[in-house]
Coordinates of C-alpha atoms in Angstrom, one line a residue:
M1 CA 0.1 -0.1 0.0
V2 CA 1.4 3.3 -0.9
N3 CA 1.1 6.2 1.6
S4 CA 0.4 9.5 -0.4
G5 CA 1.2 11.7 2.7
L6 CA -2.2 13.4 2.6
K7 CA -4.0 13.8 5.9
S8 CA -7.8 13.5 5.8
R9 CA -10.3 16.2 6.6
K10 CA -12.2 15.6 10.1
V11 CA -15.6 16.7 11.2
S12 CA -16.3 16.1 15.1
F13 CA -19.5 16.4 16.8
R14 CA -20.1 17.3 20.6
I15 CA -23.2 17.5 22.5
P16 CA -24.0 17.7 26.3
Y17 CA -27.0 15.5 27.1
Y18 CA -27.8 13.3 30.1
T19 CA -29.1 9.7 29.5
Q20 CA -30.2 7.0 31.6
W21 CA -28.0 3.7 32.1
G22 CA -28.1 1.8 28.8
Q23 CA -28.8 4.5 26.8
N24 CA -26.7 6.0 24.0
V25 CA -26.6 9.1 21.7
L26 CA -26.0 8.8 18.2
I27 CA -26.2 11.1 14.9
C28 CA -28.0 10.1 11.8
G29 CA -28.2 12.0 8.7
S30 CA -28.9 12.4 4.9
D31 CA -25.4 11.3 3.7
R32 CA -24.2 7.6 3.7
L33 CA -21.4 8.5 6.4
L34 CA -24.0 9.4 8.8
G35 CA -26.4 6.5 8.0
S36 CA -28.5 7.9 5.1
W37 CA -31.4 8.4 7.7
N38 CA -31.1 4.7 8.7
V39 CA -30.5 5.0 12.6
K40 CA -29.0 1.6 12.8
K41 CA -26.2 2.9 10.6
G42 CA -25.8 6.2 12.2
L43 CA -22.6 7.5 14.0
L44 CA -22.6 6.2 17.6
L45 CA -21.2 9.0 20.0
K46 CA -19.0 8.2 23.0
P47 CA -19.7 9.5 26.3
S48 CA -17.3 11.5 28.7
H49 CA -17.6 13.3 31.9
Q50 CA -16.3 17.0 31.8
G51 CA -17.0 18.5 35.2
E52 CA -20.8 18.1 36.1
E53 CA -21.6 17.6 32.3
L54 CA -22.0 14.4 30.2
I55 CA -20.7 15.1 27.0
W56 CA -21.3 12.7 23.8
S57 CA -18.7 13.1 20.8
G58 CA -17.6 11.5 17.8
S59 CA -16.0 12.2 14.4
I60 CA -15.7 11.0 10.7
P61 CA -13.4 11.6 8.0
V62 CA -15.0 13.7 5.1
P63 CA -14.3 14.2 1.3
P64 CA -13.9 17.7 -0.2
G65 CA -17.2 19.6 -0.2
Y66 CA -19.0 17.3 2.1
Q67 CA -22.5 18.2 3.2
S68 CA -25.2 16.7 5.1
E69 CA -28.2 17.1 7.1
Y70 CA -28.3 15.4 10.5
S71 CA -30.0 15.0 13.9
Y72 CA -29.4 13.6 17.3
Y73 CA -31.2 10.5 18.6
V74 CA -31.3 8.7 21.9
V75 CA -31.1 5.0 21.4
D76 CA -30.9 1.7 23.4
D77 CA -28.1 -0.9 22.9
R78 CA -29.8 -2.3 19.8
R79 CA -30.3 1.3 18.3
N80 CA -33.9 1.4 18.8
I81 CA -35.1 5.0 19.1
L82 CA -36.0 6.2 22.4
R83 CA -36.1 10.0 21.7
W84 CA -35.0 12.4 19.1
E85 CA -34.6 16.2 18.4
V86 CA -37.5 18.4 17.6
G87 CA -37.1 21.2 15.2
K88 CA -35.4 21.7 11.9
K89 CA -32.8 19.1 10.7
R90 CA -29.2 20.5 11.1
K91 CA -27.1 21.3 8.1
L92 CA -23.5 20.7 7.7
L93 CA -21.6 22.5 4.9
L94 CA -17.8 22.3 5.0
P95 CA -16.4 25.9 5.1
D96 CA -14.4 27.3 2.0
G97 CA -10.8 26.5 2.3
F98 CA -11.3 23.4 4.6
Q99 CA -8.4 21.4 3.5
D100 CA -6.6 18.0 4.1
G101 CA -5.4 17.6 7.6
Q102 CA -7.7 20.2 9.0
S103 CA -10.6 19.5 11.5
L104 CA -14.0 21.1 12.3
E105 CA -15.6 20.6 15.6
L106 CA -19.5 21.4 15.8
H107 CA -20.6 22.2 19.5
D108 CA -24.4 21.5 19.4
L109 CA -27.2 21.8 22.0
W110 CA -30.1 19.5 22.0
Q111 CA -33.2 20.8 20.3
D112 CA -36.2 20.3 22.7
F113 CA -38.8 23.0 22.8
N114 CA -40.9 20.9 25.3
V115 CA -38.9 22.3 28.1
G116 CA -39.6 25.9 27.6
H117 CA -36.8 27.1 25.3
K118 CA -37.7 30.1 23.0
T119 CA -34.6 29.4 20.9
C120 CA -31.9 26.9 20.5
I121 CA -28.3 27.9 19.7
R122 CA -25.7 26.0 17.7
G123 CA -22.1 26.9 18.0
V124 CA -19.7 26.0 15.3
F125 CA -15.9 25.9 16.0
G126 CA -13.4 25.5 13.6
S127 CA -9.6 24.7 13.9
F128 CA -7.6 25.5 11.0
G129 CA -3.8 25.1 11.4
G130 CA -4.3 25.1 15.3
A131 CA -6.0 28.5 15.5
A132 CA -9.7 28.8 16.2
T133 CA -11.7 30.4 13.3
G134 CA -14.9 31.8 14.9
Y135 CA -18.0 30.9 16.5
A136 CA -21.3 31.2 14.7
V137 CA -24.8 31.2 16.2
E138 CA -28.0 29.9 14.3
E139 CA -31.6 30.8 15.9
L140 CA -33.6 28.0 15.1
G141 CA -37.0 29.6 15.8
E142 CA -39.4 30.6 18.3
L143 CA -42.2 28.5 20.2
R144 CA -45.6 29.0 18.7

């Protein structure tokens, strides 16, 4: 096997969410890398504790120009859906200039309008060449 020396692009997902024992969080999306809306094939995230928060995270290597819609799901050990986000599907579009060897980290918040939130905020953090490139906020909508 020949090593071309190229590094892949990577997108990482991160979301704080408390689950019960035996439950997992996964991402499922419109692209095959995120399961083609088949939860059984979605990206299962790994939990870690950061202070008092339970953070679920995972990453995928992506090709140039990658884009996908996606949502988060709480599933059991057999990937049966227990809960899912409400609201609009999230959209992932790689930023211009996203090159081999770079990574993009998405910091998301669970969309759940049943707990009194008027808006949900999604932060996007990019790491290009070791420097943070900014923070974007997307308002997802008001309760009706």
